[in-house]
PDB file of C-alpha atoms in Angstrom:
ATOM      1  CA  UNK A 430      -0.144   0.225  -0.117  1.00 69.00           C
ATOM      2  CA  UNK A 431       3.013   1.835   0.411  1.00 79.00           C
ATOM      3  CA  UNK A 432       1.902   5.916  -1.552  1.00 83.00           C
ATOM      4  CA  UNK A 433      -1.320   4.480  -1.995  1.00 92.00           C
ATOM      5  CA  UNK A 434      -4.571   7.222  -1.469  1.00 96.00           C
ATOM      6  CA  UNK A 435      -7.272   5.759   0.087  1.00 97.00           C
ATOM      7  CA  UNK A 436     -10.346   7.226   1.365  1.00 97.00           C
ATOM      8  CA  UNK A 437     -11.942   6.603   4.702  1.00 97.00           C
ATOM      9  CA  UNK A 438     -15.170   7.749   4.510  1.00 97.00           C
ATOM     10  CA  UNK A 439     -16.060   8.065   8.300  1.00 95.00           C
ATOM     11  CA  UNK A 440     -12.382   8.187   9.103  1.00 94.00           C
ATOM     12  CA  UNK A 441     -12.896  10.504  11.624  1.00 93.00           C
ATOM     13  CA  UNK A 442     -15.060   8.449  13.918  1.00 93.00           C
ATOM     14  CA  UNK A 443     -14.214   5.839  16.435  1.00 94.00           C
ATOM     15  CA  UNK A 444     -12.995   2.595  14.425  1.00 96.00           C
ATOM     16  CA  UNK A 445     -11.546   4.891  11.740  1.00 95.00           C
ATOM     17  CA  UNK A 446      -8.793   5.144  13.548  1.00 94.00           C
ATOM     18  CA  UNK A 447      -8.172   2.140  13.974  1.00 96.00           C
ATOM     19  CA  UNK A 448      -8.050   2.376   9.514  1.00 97.00           C
ATOM     20  CA  UNK A 449      -6.644   4.907   9.320  1.00 95.00           C
ATOM     21  CA  UNK A 450      -3.703   3.855  12.176  1.00 94.00           C
ATOM     22  CA  UNK A 451      -3.499  -0.101   9.980  1.00 95.00           C
ATOM     23  CA  UNK A 452      -3.065   1.956   6.533  1.00 95.00           C
ATOM     24  CA  UNK A 453      -0.580   4.988   7.910  1.00 94.00           C
ATOM     25  CA  UNK A 454       1.282   1.505   8.691  1.00 93.00           C
ATOM     26  CA  UNK A 455       1.710   0.355   5.588  1.00 93.00           C
ATOM     27  CA  UNK A 456       2.541   2.955   4.404  1.00 93.00           C
ATOM     28  CA  UNK A 457      -0.326   4.267   2.054  1.00 94.00           C
ATOM     29  CA  UNK A 458      -2.022   8.226   1.931  1.00 95.00           C
ATOM     30  CA  UNK A 459      -4.725   8.598   3.455  1.00 96.00           C
ATOM     31  CA  UNK A 460      -7.762  10.850   2.897  1.00 97.00           C
ATOM     32  CA  UNK A 461      -9.860  11.139   5.934  1.00 96.00           C
ATOM     33  CA  UNK A 462     -13.201  12.492   4.543  1.00 96.00           C
ATOM     34  CA  UNK A 463     -15.225  13.596   7.207  1.00 94.00           C
ATOM     35  CA  UNK A 464     -18.807  15.974   7.385  1.00 93.00           C
ATOM     36  CA  UNK A 465     -16.531  18.760   9.652  1.00 94.00           C
ATOM     37  CA  UNK A 466     -12.654  17.632   8.750  1.00 92.00           C
ATOM     38  CA  UNK A 467     -11.623  18.807  12.270  1.00 92.00           C
ATOM     39  CA  UNK A 468     -12.969  16.727  14.488  1.00 91.00           C
ATOM     40  CA  UNK A 469     -10.606  14.104  12.866  1.00 92.00           C
ATOM     41  CA  UNK A 470      -6.546  16.284  13.012  1.00 92.00           C
ATOM     42  CA  UNK A 471      -6.821  13.794  16.173  1.00 91.00           C
ATOM     43  CA  UNK A 472      -5.334  11.847  13.028  1.00 90.00           C
ATOM     44  CA  UNK A 473      -2.234  14.328  11.495  1.00 89.00           C
ATOM     45  CA  UNK A 474      -0.001  12.921  14.418  1.00 87.00           C
ATOM     46  CA  UNK A 475      -0.169   9.212  13.945  1.00 83.00           C
ATOM     47  CA  UNK A 476       1.394   9.063  10.948  1.00 81.00           C
ATOM     48  CA  UNK A 477       4.208  11.048   8.950  1.00 84.00           C
ATOM     49  CA  UNK A 478       4.220  14.311   7.064  1.00 83.00           C
ATOM     50  CA  UNK A 479       1.745  14.329   4.895  1.00 84.00           C
ATOM     51  CA  UNK A 480       0.426  11.187   4.785  1.00 92.00           C
ATOM     52  CA  UNK A 481      -3.262  12.565   6.003  1.00 94.00           C
ATOM     53  CA  UNK A 482      -5.284  14.416   3.996  1.00 94.00           C
ATOM     54  CA  UNK A 483      -8.448  15.797   5.225  1.00 96.00           C
ATOM     55  CA  UNK A 484     -11.056  17.307   3.165  1.00 96.00           C
ATOM     56  CA  UNK A 485     -14.977  18.156   3.244  1.00 96.00           C
ATOM     57  CA  UNK A 486     -17.490  16.023   2.816  1.00 96.00           C
ATOM     58  CA  UNK A 487     -21.310  14.949   4.022  1.00 95.00           C
ATOM     59  CA  UNK A 488     -22.508  11.290   2.523  1.00 95.00           C
ATOM     60  CA  UNK A 489     -26.023  12.998   1.694  1.00 94.00           C
ATOM     61  CA  UNK A 490     -24.280  15.066  -0.574  1.00 96.00           C
ATOM     62  CA  UNK A 491     -22.573  13.117  -4.126  1.00 96.00           C
ATOM     63  CA  UNK A 492     -20.780  16.191  -4.957  1.00 97.00           C
ATOM     64  CA  UNK A 493     -18.690  15.997  -1.830  1.00 97.00           C
ATOM     65  CA  UNK A 494     -18.285  12.097  -1.406  1.00 97.00           C
ATOM     66  CA  UNK A 495     -17.402  11.744  -5.449  1.00 97.00           C
ATOM     67  CA  UNK A 496     -14.456  15.382  -4.713  1.00 97.00           C
ATOM     68  CA  UNK A 497     -13.026  12.971  -1.496  1.00 97.00           C
ATOM     69  CA  UNK A 498     -12.852   9.203  -3.926  1.00 97.00           C
ATOM     70  CA  UNK A 499     -10.844  11.514  -6.977  1.00 97.00           C
ATOM     71  CA  UNK A 500      -7.973  10.215  -6.877  1.00 96.00           C
ATOM     72  CA  UNK A 501      -8.096   7.354  -4.227  1.00 97.00           C
ATOM     73  CA  UNK A 502      -7.299   4.336  -5.003  1.00 96.00           C
ATOM     74  CA  UNK A 503      -9.109   2.805  -2.450  1.00 97.00           C
ATOM     75  CA  UNK A 504     -12.728   3.701  -0.728  1.00 98.00           C
ATOM     76  CA  UNK A 505     -13.208   2.397   2.989  1.00 98.00           C
ATOM     77  CA  UNK A 506     -17.079   3.391   4.578  1.00 98.00           C
ATOM     78  CA  UNK A 507     -17.347   3.582   7.981  1.00 97.00           C
ATOM     79  CA  UNK A 508     -20.254   5.648   8.391  1.00 96.00           C
ATOM     80  CA  UNK A 509     -22.988   4.529  10.867  1.00 94.00           C
ATOM     81  CA  UNK A 510     -25.860   5.910  12.938  1.00 93.00           C
ATOM     82  CA  UNK A 511     -27.923   4.590  15.777  1.00 91.00           C
ATOM     83  CA  UNK A 512     -31.037   5.903  14.976  1.00 88.00           C
ATOM     84  CA  UNK A 513     -32.315   8.809  13.299  1.00 90.00           C
ATOM     85  CA  UNK A 514     -32.897   8.494   9.111  1.00 93.00           C
ATOM     86  CA  UNK A 515     -30.744   5.432   8.878  1.00 95.00           C
ATOM     87  CA  UNK A 516     -32.298   5.103   5.584  1.00 95.00           C
ATOM     88  CA  UNK A 517     -30.844   8.071   4.189  1.00 96.00           C
ATOM     89  CA  UNK A 518     -27.125   7.475   5.874  1.00 96.00           C
ATOM     90  CA  UNK A 519     -27.254   3.434   5.345  1.00 97.00           C
ATOM     91  CA  UNK A 520     -28.609   3.625   2.115  1.00 97.00           C
ATOM     92  CA  UNK A 521     -28.636   6.233   0.136  1.00 97.00           C
ATOM     93  CA  UNK A 522     -24.899   7.021   1.805  1.00 97.00           C
ATOM     94  CA  UNK A 523     -23.750   3.715   1.440  1.00 97.00           C
ATOM     95  CA  UNK A 524     -25.164   3.568  -2.139  1.00 98.00           C
ATOM     96  CA  UNK A 525     -23.932   7.002  -3.078  1.00 98.00           C
ATOM     97  CA  UNK A 526     -20.259   5.863  -1.482  1.00 98.00           C
ATOM     98  CA  UNK A 527     -19.870   2.796  -4.875  1.00 98.00           C
ATOM     99  CA  UNK A 528     -21.705   4.584  -7.589  1.00 98.00           C
ATOM    100  CA  UNK A 529     -18.762   7.269  -6.567  1.00 97.00           C
ATOM    101  CA  UNK A 530     -16.367   4.599  -5.912  1.00 97.00           C
ATOM    102  CA  UNK A 531     -17.390   2.806  -9.165  1.00 97.00           C
ATOM    103  CA  UNK A 532     -16.784   6.733 -11.388  1.00 97.00           C
ATOM    104  CA  UNK A 533     -13.247   7.693 -10.289  1.00 97.00           C
ATOM    105  CA  UNK A 534     -12.089   4.330 -11.018  1.00 96.00           C
ATOM    106  CA  UNK A 535     -11.027   2.900  -7.887  1.00 96.00           C
ATOM    107  CA  UNK A 536      -9.666  -0.308  -7.366  1.00 95.00           C
ATOM    108  CA  UNK A 537     -11.172  -1.525  -4.182  1.00 97.00           C
ATOM    109  CA  UNK A 538     -14.210  -1.143  -1.765  1.00 98.00           C
ATOM    110  CA  UNK A 539     -14.311  -1.959   1.614  1.00 98.00           C
ATOM    111  CA  UNK A 540     -18.192  -1.393   3.218  1.00 98.00           C
ATOM    112  CA  UNK A 541     -18.324  -1.669   6.631  1.00 98.00           C
ATOM    113  CA  UNK A 542     -22.233  -3.261   7.621  1.00 98.00           C
ATOM    114  CA  UNK A 543     -22.787  -5.810  10.979  1.00 97.00           C
ATOM    115  CA  UNK A 544     -23.732  -8.265  11.807  1.00 97.00           C
ATOM    116  CA  UNK A 545     -27.912  -9.316  11.623  1.00 95.00           C
ATOM    117  CA  UNK A 546     -27.765  -7.223   8.323  1.00 96.00           C
ATOM    118  CA  UNK A 547     -31.207  -7.885   6.458  1.00 96.00           C
ATOM    119  CA  UNK A 548     -32.906  -6.260   4.374  1.00 96.00           C
ATOM    120  CA  UNK A 549     -36.735  -7.751   5.270  1.00 96.00           C
ATOM    121  CA  UNK A 550     -35.258  -7.190   9.419  1.00 94.00           C
ATOM    122  CA  UNK A 551     -37.814  -6.002  12.091  1.00 95.00           C
ATOM    123  CA  UNK A 552     -35.738  -3.575  13.311  1.00 96.00           C
ATOM    124  CA  UNK A 553     -34.926  -0.907  11.157  1.00 96.00           C
ATOM    125  CA  UNK A 554     -30.745  -0.330  11.896  1.00 96.00           C
ATOM    126  CA  UNK A 555     -30.575  -3.984  10.312  1.00 97.00           C
ATOM    127  CA  UNK A 556     -33.071  -3.514   7.393  1.00 97.00           C
ATOM    128  CA  UNK A 557     -30.999  -0.641   6.522  1.00 97.00           C
ATOM    129  CA  UNK A 558     -28.124  -2.144   6.597  1.00 98.00           C
ATOM    130  CA  UNK A 559     -28.591  -5.303   4.621  1.00 97.00           C
ATOM    131  CA  UNK A 560     -30.669  -2.636   2.623  1.00 98.00           C
ATOM    132  CA  UNK A 561     -27.212  -0.699   2.248  1.00 98.00           C
ATOM    133  CA  UNK A 562     -25.247  -3.985   1.256  1.00 98.00           C
ATOM    134  CA  UNK A 563     -27.582  -4.955  -1.901  1.00 98.00           C
ATOM    135  CA  UNK A 564     -27.177  -1.101  -2.863  1.00 98.00           C
ATOM    136  CA  UNK A 565     -23.094  -1.909  -2.893  1.00 98.00           C
ATOM    137  CA  UNK A 566     -23.054  -4.144  -4.389  1.00 97.00           C
ATOM    138  CA  UNK A 567     -25.447  -3.036  -7.187  1.00 97.00           C
ATOM    139  CA  UNK A 568     -23.501  -0.006  -7.413  1.00 97.00           C
ATOM    140  CA  UNK A 569     -19.902  -2.195  -7.219  1.00 97.00           C
ATOM    141  CA  UNK A 570     -19.682  -6.055  -7.038  1.00 97.00           C
ATOM    142  CA  UNK A 571     -16.461  -6.169  -5.823  1.00 97.00           C
ATOM    143  CA  UNK A 572     -17.561  -4.319  -2.916  1.00 98.00           C
ATOM    144  CA  UNK A 573     -16.138  -6.357  -0.467  1.00 98.00           C
ATOM    145  CA  UNK A 574     -18.018  -6.451   2.176  1.00 98.00           C
ATOM    146  CA  UNK A 575     -17.366  -6.784   6.832  1.00 98.00           C
ATOM    147  CA  UNK A 576     -19.966  -7.105   9.304  1.00 98.00           C
ATOM    148  CA  UNK A 577     -18.302  -7.071  12.701  1.00 98.00           C
ATOM    149  CA  UNK A 578     -20.613  -8.016  15.870  1.00 97.00           C
ATOM    150  CA  UNK A 579     -20.696  -5.511  18.843  1.00 96.00           C
ATOM    151  CA  UNK A 580     -16.951  -3.565  17.974  1.00 97.00           C
ATOM    152  CA  UNK A 581     -14.685  -3.030  21.584  1.00 97.00           C
ATOM    153  CA  UNK A 582     -11.712  -0.342  21.988  1.00 96.00           C
ATOM    154  CA  UNK A 583     -11.180   2.541  24.341  1.00 95.00           C
ATOM    155  CA  UNK A 584     -14.004   4.962  22.614  1.00 94.00           C
ATOM    156  CA  UNK A 585     -16.520   1.885  22.067  1.00 94.00           C
ATOM    157  CA  UNK A 586     -20.397   2.788  23.659  1.00 91.00           C
ATOM    158  CA  UNK A 587     -21.417  -0.096  24.685  1.00 93.00           C
ATOM    159  CA  UNK A 588     -18.688  -1.014  26.797  1.00 95.00           C
ATOM    160  CA  UNK A 589     -18.781   1.642  28.337  1.00 95.00           C
ATOM    161  CA  UNK A 590     -21.582   2.481  28.899  1.00 94.00           C
ATOM    162  CA  UNK A 591     -21.787  -0.665  30.576  1.00 95.00           C
ATOM    163  CA  UNK A 592     -18.965   0.000  33.841  1.00 95.00           C
ATOM    164  CA  UNK A 593     -20.059   3.160  33.807  1.00 93.00           C
ATOM    165  CA  UNK A 594     -23.466   1.673  35.130  1.00 93.00           C
ATOM    166  CA  UNK A 595     -22.077  -1.430  37.587  1.00 94.00           C
ATOM    167  CA  UNK A 596     -20.960   2.069  39.654  1.00 92.00           C
ATOM    168  CA  UNK A 597     -24.450   1.729  40.978  1.00 94.00           C
ATOM    169  CA  UNK A 598     -26.364  -0.410  43.193  1.00 95.00           C
ATOM    170  CA  UNK A 599     -28.882  -2.288  41.812  1.00 96.00           C
ATOM    171  CA  UNK A 600     -28.248  -2.414  37.480  1.00 96.00           C
ATOM    172  CA  UNK A 601     -31.334  -4.371  35.930  1.00 95.00           C
ATOM    173  CA  UNK A 602     -30.335  -6.312  32.985  1.00 96.00           C
ATOM    174  CA  UNK A 603     -32.632  -6.323  29.685  1.00 96.00           C
ATOM    175  CA  UNK A 604     -32.137  -9.734  27.354  1.00 96.00           C
ATOM    176  CA  UNK A 605     -29.585 -11.473  29.564  1.00 97.00           C
ATOM    177  CA  UNK A 606     -29.405 -14.426  27.980  1.00 97.00           C
ATOM    178  CA  UNK A 607     -29.098 -12.585  24.187  1.00 97.00           C
ATOM    179  CA  UNK A 608     -25.929 -13.244  23.517  1.00 98.00           C
ATOM    180  CA  UNK A 609     -22.157 -11.383  20.958  1.00 97.00           C
ATOM    181  CA  UNK A 610     -18.491 -11.775  20.225  1.00 97.00           C
ATOM    182  CA  UNK A 611     -17.734  -8.796  20.937  1.00 97.00           C
ATOM    183  CA  UNK A 612     -14.821  -7.636  18.452  1.00 98.00           C
ATOM    184  CA  UNK A 613     -10.933  -5.153  19.495  1.00 98.00           C
ATOM    185  CA  UNK A 614     -12.108  -2.721  17.303  1.00 97.00           C
ATOM    186  CA  UNK A 615      -8.073  -3.226  16.103  1.00 97.00           C
ATOM    187  CA  UNK A 616      -8.449  -6.262  14.570  1.00 98.00           C
ATOM    188  CA  UNK A 617     -11.275  -4.978  12.602  1.00 98.00           C
ATOM    189  CA  UNK A 618      -8.498  -2.161  11.806  1.00 97.00           C
ATOM    190  CA  UNK A 619      -6.881  -5.076  10.029  1.00 97.00           C
ATOM    191  CA  UNK A 620      -9.856  -6.820   8.735  1.00 98.00           C
ATOM    192  CA  UNK A 621     -10.658  -3.546   6.177  1.00 98.00           C
ATOM    193  CA  UNK A 622      -7.200  -3.029   5.363  1.00 97.00           C
ATOM    194  CA  UNK A 623      -6.105  -6.276   4.347  1.00 97.00           C
ATOM    195  CA  UNK A 624      -9.604  -6.635   2.258  1.00 97.00           C
ATOM    196  CA  UNK A 625      -8.489  -3.726   0.564  1.00 96.00           C
ATOM    197  CA  UNK A 626      -4.747  -4.289  -0.030  1.00 93.00           C
ATOM    198  CA  UNK A 627      -6.453  -8.316  -1.445  1.00 92.00           C
ATOM    199  CA  UNK A 628      -9.361  -7.609  -3.595  1.00 90.00           C
ATOM    200  CA  UNK A 629      -8.770  -9.723  -6.438  1.00 92.00           C
ATOM    201  CA  UNK A 630      -8.991 -12.602  -2.814  1.00 95.00           C
ATOM    202  CA  UNK A 631     -11.654 -10.223  -1.017  1.00 96.00           C
ATOM    203  CA  UNK A 632     -13.667  -8.838  -3.036  1.00 95.00           C
ATOM    204  CA  UNK A 633     -17.288  -9.921  -3.845  1.00 96.00           C
ATOM    205  CA  UNK A 634     -16.669 -11.435  -0.216  1.00 97.00           C
ATOM    206  CA  UNK A 635     -19.121 -10.688   2.644  1.00 97.00           C
ATOM    207  CA  UNK A 636     -16.894 -11.223   6.160  1.00 98.00           C
ATOM    208  CA  UNK A 637     -18.883 -11.880  10.020  1.00 98.00           C
ATOM    209  CA  UNK A 638     -16.369 -10.467  12.201  1.00 98.00           C
ATOM    210  CA  UNK A 639     -16.677 -11.851  15.075  1.00 97.00           C
ATOM    211  CA  UNK A 640     -14.038 -11.998  18.438  1.00 97.00           C
ATOM    212  CA  UNK A 641     -13.442 -15.674  20.426  1.00 97.00           C
ATOM    213  CA  UNK A 642     -15.638 -14.871  22.809  1.00 95.00           C
ATOM    214  CA  UNK A 643     -19.675 -15.555  22.840  1.00 97.00           C
ATOM    215  CA  UNK A 644     -20.702 -14.124  25.536  1.00 97.00           C
ATOM    216  CA  UNK A 645     -25.036 -13.541  27.053  1.00 97.00           C
ATOM    217  CA  UNK A 646     -25.354 -10.022  28.353  1.00 97.00           C
ATOM    218  CA  UNK A 647     -25.682 -11.524  31.844  1.00 97.00           C
ATOM    219  CA  UNK A 648     -22.515 -12.985  31.654  1.00 97.00           C
ATOM    220  CA  UNK A 649     -20.460  -9.164  29.716  1.00 97.00           C
ATOM    221  CA  UNK A 650     -22.904  -6.638  32.015  1.00 97.00           C
ATOM    222  CA  UNK A 651     -21.478  -9.169  35.027  1.00 97.00           C
ATOM    223  CA  UNK A 652     -17.764  -9.590  33.748  1.00 96.00           C
ATOM    224  CA  UNK A 653     -17.705  -6.063  33.385  1.00 96.00           C
ATOM    225  CA  UNK A 654     -18.502  -5.597  36.700  1.00 96.00           C
ATOM    226  CA  UNK A 655     -16.216  -7.569  38.097  1.00 94.00           C
ATOM    227  CA  UNK A 656     -13.376  -6.527  36.281  1.00 94.00           C
ATOM    228  CA  UNK A 657     -13.893  -3.307  37.672  1.00 94.00           C
ATOM    229  CA  UNK A 658     -14.324  -4.649  41.453  1.00 92.00           C
ATOM    230  CA  UNK A 659     -17.812  -4.042  41.676  1.00 93.00           C
ATOM    231  CA  UNK A 660     -20.624  -5.871  42.972  1.00 94.00           C
ATOM    232  CA  UNK A 661     -23.820  -4.449  42.650  1.00 95.00           C
ATOM    233  CA  UNK A 662     -26.432  -5.768  42.785  1.00 96.00           C
ATOM    234  CA  UNK A 663     -28.016  -7.216  38.863  1.00 97.00           C
ATOM    235  CA  UNK A 664     -31.460  -7.764  38.166  1.00 97.00           C
ATOM    236  CA  UNK A 665     -32.878  -9.718  35.340  1.00 96.00           C
ATOM    237  CA  UNK A 666     -35.899  -7.982  33.447  1.00 95.00           C
ATOM    238  CA  UNK A 667     -38.003 -10.887  32.884  1.00 96.00           C
ATOM    239  CA  UNK A 668     -39.143  -9.086  28.196  1.00 96.00           C
ATOM    240  CA  UNK A 669     -43.087  -7.896  28.840  1.00 96.00           C
ATOM    241  CA  UNK A 670     -40.767  -5.384  31.164  1.00 96.00           C
ATOM    242  CA  UNK A 671     -38.029  -4.489  29.098  1.00 95.00           C
ATOM    243  CA  UNK A 672     -40.628  -4.524  25.793  1.00 96.00           C
ATOM    244  CA  UNK A 673     -42.710  -2.067  28.076  1.00 96.00           C
ATOM    245  CA  UNK A 674     -39.681  -0.055  28.892  1.00 95.00           C
ATOM    246  CA  UNK A 675     -38.676   0.437  25.762  1.00 95.00           C
ATOM    247  CA  UNK A 676     -41.481   2.291  24.560  1.00 95.00           C
ATOM    248  CA  UNK A 677     -41.501   5.405  26.889  1.00 94.00           C
ATOM    249  CA  UNK A 678     -40.313   8.306  25.867  1.00 91.00           C
ATOM    250  CA  UNK A 679     -36.564   9.609  26.938  1.00 89.00           C
ATOM    251  CA  UNK A 680     -35.956   5.807  27.673  1.00 91.00           C
ATOM    252  CA  UNK A 681     -31.857   4.332  27.615  1.00 89.00           C
ATOM    253  CA  UNK A 682     -32.408   1.973  25.271  1.00 93.00           C
ATOM    254  CA  UNK A 683     -35.516   2.800  21.886  1.00 95.00           C
ATOM    255  CA  UNK A 684     -37.571  -0.109  19.956  1.00 96.00           C
ATOM    256  CA  UNK A 685     -35.388  -0.053  17.262  1.00 96.00           C
ATOM    257  CA  UNK A 686     -32.662  -1.634  20.098  1.00 95.00           C
ATOM    258  CA  UNK A 687     -34.889  -3.424  21.781  1.00 96.00           C
ATOM    259  CA  UNK A 688     -36.263  -5.686  18.199  1.00 97.00           C
ATOM    260  CA  UNK A 689     -32.469  -6.213  17.185  1.00 96.00           C
ATOM    261  CA  UNK A 690     -32.153  -7.905  21.163  1.00 96.00           C
ATOM    262  CA  UNK A 691     -34.741 -10.391  20.469  1.00 96.00           C
ATOM    263  CA  UNK A 692     -31.398 -11.950  18.415  1.00 95.00           C
ATOM    264  CA  UNK A 693     -27.652 -13.599  19.126  1.00 97.00           C
ATOM    265  CA  UNK A 694     -25.141 -10.951  17.443  1.00 96.00           C
ATOM    266  CA  UNK A 695     -22.232 -13.494  16.497  1.00 97.00           C
ATOM    267  CA  UNK A 696     -20.652 -14.437  12.948  1.00 96.00           C
ATOM    268  CA  UNK A 697     -23.456 -17.278  10.913  1.00 94.00           C
ATOM    269  CA  UNK A 698     -21.279 -20.679  11.428  1.00 92.00           C
ATOM    270  CA  UNK A 699     -19.069 -21.098   8.794  1.00 92.00           C
ATOM    271  CA  UNK A 700     -19.707 -17.657   7.281  1.00 94.00           C
ATOM    272  CA  UNK A 701     -14.824 -16.420   6.567  1.00 97.00           C
ATOM    273  CA  UNK A 702     -14.321 -14.201   9.607  1.00 97.00           C
ATOM    274  CA  UNK A 703     -11.500 -12.543  10.700  1.00 97.00           C
ATOM    275  CA  UNK A 704      -8.781 -15.572   9.912  1.00 97.00           C
ATOM    276  CA  UNK A 705      -9.403 -15.864   6.586  1.00 97.00           C
ATOM    277  CA  UNK A 706      -8.612 -12.066   5.966  1.00 97.00           C
ATOM    278  CA  UNK A 707      -5.026 -13.253   8.242  1.00 97.00           C
ATOM    279  CA  UNK A 708      -6.284 -12.262  11.385  1.00 97.00           C
ATOM    280  CA  UNK A 709      -5.945 -14.096  15.173  1.00 97.00           C
ATOM    281  CA  UNK A 710      -8.506 -12.049  17.452  1.00 96.00           C
ATOM    282  CA  UNK A 711      -8.153 -10.357  20.824  1.00 97.00           C
ATOM    283  CA  UNK A 712     -10.129 -11.496  24.085  1.00 96.00           C
ATOM    284  CA  UNK A 713     -11.605  -8.953  25.009  1.00 96.00           C
ATOM    285  CA  UNK A 714     -10.050 -10.184  28.499  1.00 95.00           C
ATOM    286  CA  UNK A 715      -6.419  -8.669  27.025  1.00 95.00           C
ATOM    287  CA  UNK A 716      -8.297  -5.381  25.819  1.00 95.00           C
ATOM    288  CA  UNK A 717     -10.554  -4.084  27.941  1.00 95.00           C
ATOM    289  CA  UNK A 718      -9.256  -3.960  31.502  1.00 94.00           C
ATOM    290  CA  UNK A 719      -7.009  -1.266  30.339  1.00 93.00           C
ATOM    291  CA  UNK A 720      -9.197   1.300  29.414  1.00 94.00           C
ATOM    292  CA  UNK A 721     -12.334   0.318  32.057  1.00 94.00           C
ATOM    293  CA  UNK A 722      -9.127   0.923  34.491  1.00 92.00           C
ATOM    294  CA  UNK A 723     -10.500   5.165  34.779  1.00 91.00           C
ATOM    295  CA  UNK A 724     -14.058   3.551  36.487  1.00 91.00           C
ATOM    296  CA  UNK A 725     -12.392   1.817  39.409  1.00 87.00           C
ATOM    297  CA  UNK A 726     -12.799   3.059  42.588  1.00 78.00           C
ATOM    298  CA  UNK A 727      -9.303   4.268  42.876  1.00 67.00           C
ATOM    299  CA  UNK A 728      -8.086   4.756  38.809  1.00 63.00           C
ATOM    300  CA  UNK A 729      -4.773   2.568  38.726  1.00 61.00           C
ATOM    301  CA  UNK A 730      -4.034   2.390  41.841  1.00 59.00           C
ATOM    302  CA  UNK A 731      -6.971   0.938  42.681  1.00 58.00           C
ATOM    303  CA  UNK A 732      -6.141  -1.531  40.702  1.00 53.00           C
ATOM    304  CA  UNK A 733      -2.608  -2.156  42.394  1.00 48.00           C
ATOM    305  CA  UNK A 734      -3.823  -2.631  45.670  1.00 39.00           C
ATOM    306  CA  UNK A 735      -5.935  -5.452  44.485  1.00 46.00           C
ATOM    307  CA  UNK A 736      -2.547  -7.069  43.532  1.00 41.00           C
ATOM    308  CA  UNK A 737      -0.395  -6.035  46.267  1.00 33.00           C
ATOM    309  CA  UNK A 738      -3.411  -7.107  48.842  1.00 38.00           C
ATOM    310  CA  UNK A 739      -3.771 -10.757  47.012  1.00 41.00           C
TER     311      UNK A 739
END
């Protein structure tokens, strides 16, 4: 990838920073396309002088996307939302990126979707992700589609969210039995780079990316609490209570998120995944404790004291 130009649509977001770092390690030049490029300026220090570019682009405005991918050797679409106008972002926006990449003669396109994407799904998120995949395939048949499970990392809004909850004396758990296969953001970044690095092998294929651990919601939250030295009382809510909560105004969970929790978020049996892309996944327990330490009562000092006492 040395001196190749890769455009990251939404490259200043949570996952984008990991993709950008992996690309820079290969010697590629990275063009970060973001509605407000200033939000991605922190990436300047990740690479060498002149290795990063920043351009304003809005996935809902085809003219800006076309400018962002002009001259690029590869494009990665990382844009996704949870709520709001998902049709505009996941479907129309994905189509816009794929059409722009095709029009610019881009060699490789990686599109980040999600496990559970289904054009006929009950949840709007799953449905829009599935329809987005269809739109990408129509516009750029050789695109590589990557479907990660729940992605964890220092900046994530999933593991960190629960870590902030377990300090309460009582912690309710919705859908305690639903299963996840958390995957490290750094591993997803490696997978994306591997996909565009070898478009002949990976182009036109779909990969489901999950980590080495499959955990239920209840197991995950209890593991987070134990890691932080917290001992709240856990209350597993029945489904009728969860459904009622998701219907209430101002609820911490939307109805669409509730619908998504009705099925496991794990890679399909036999589906190609990280191994097919040459990536060895990192377990949650080897990565998350380091960044979750800020949720401990005494931070790093608390962990040290616990270790010495043991």
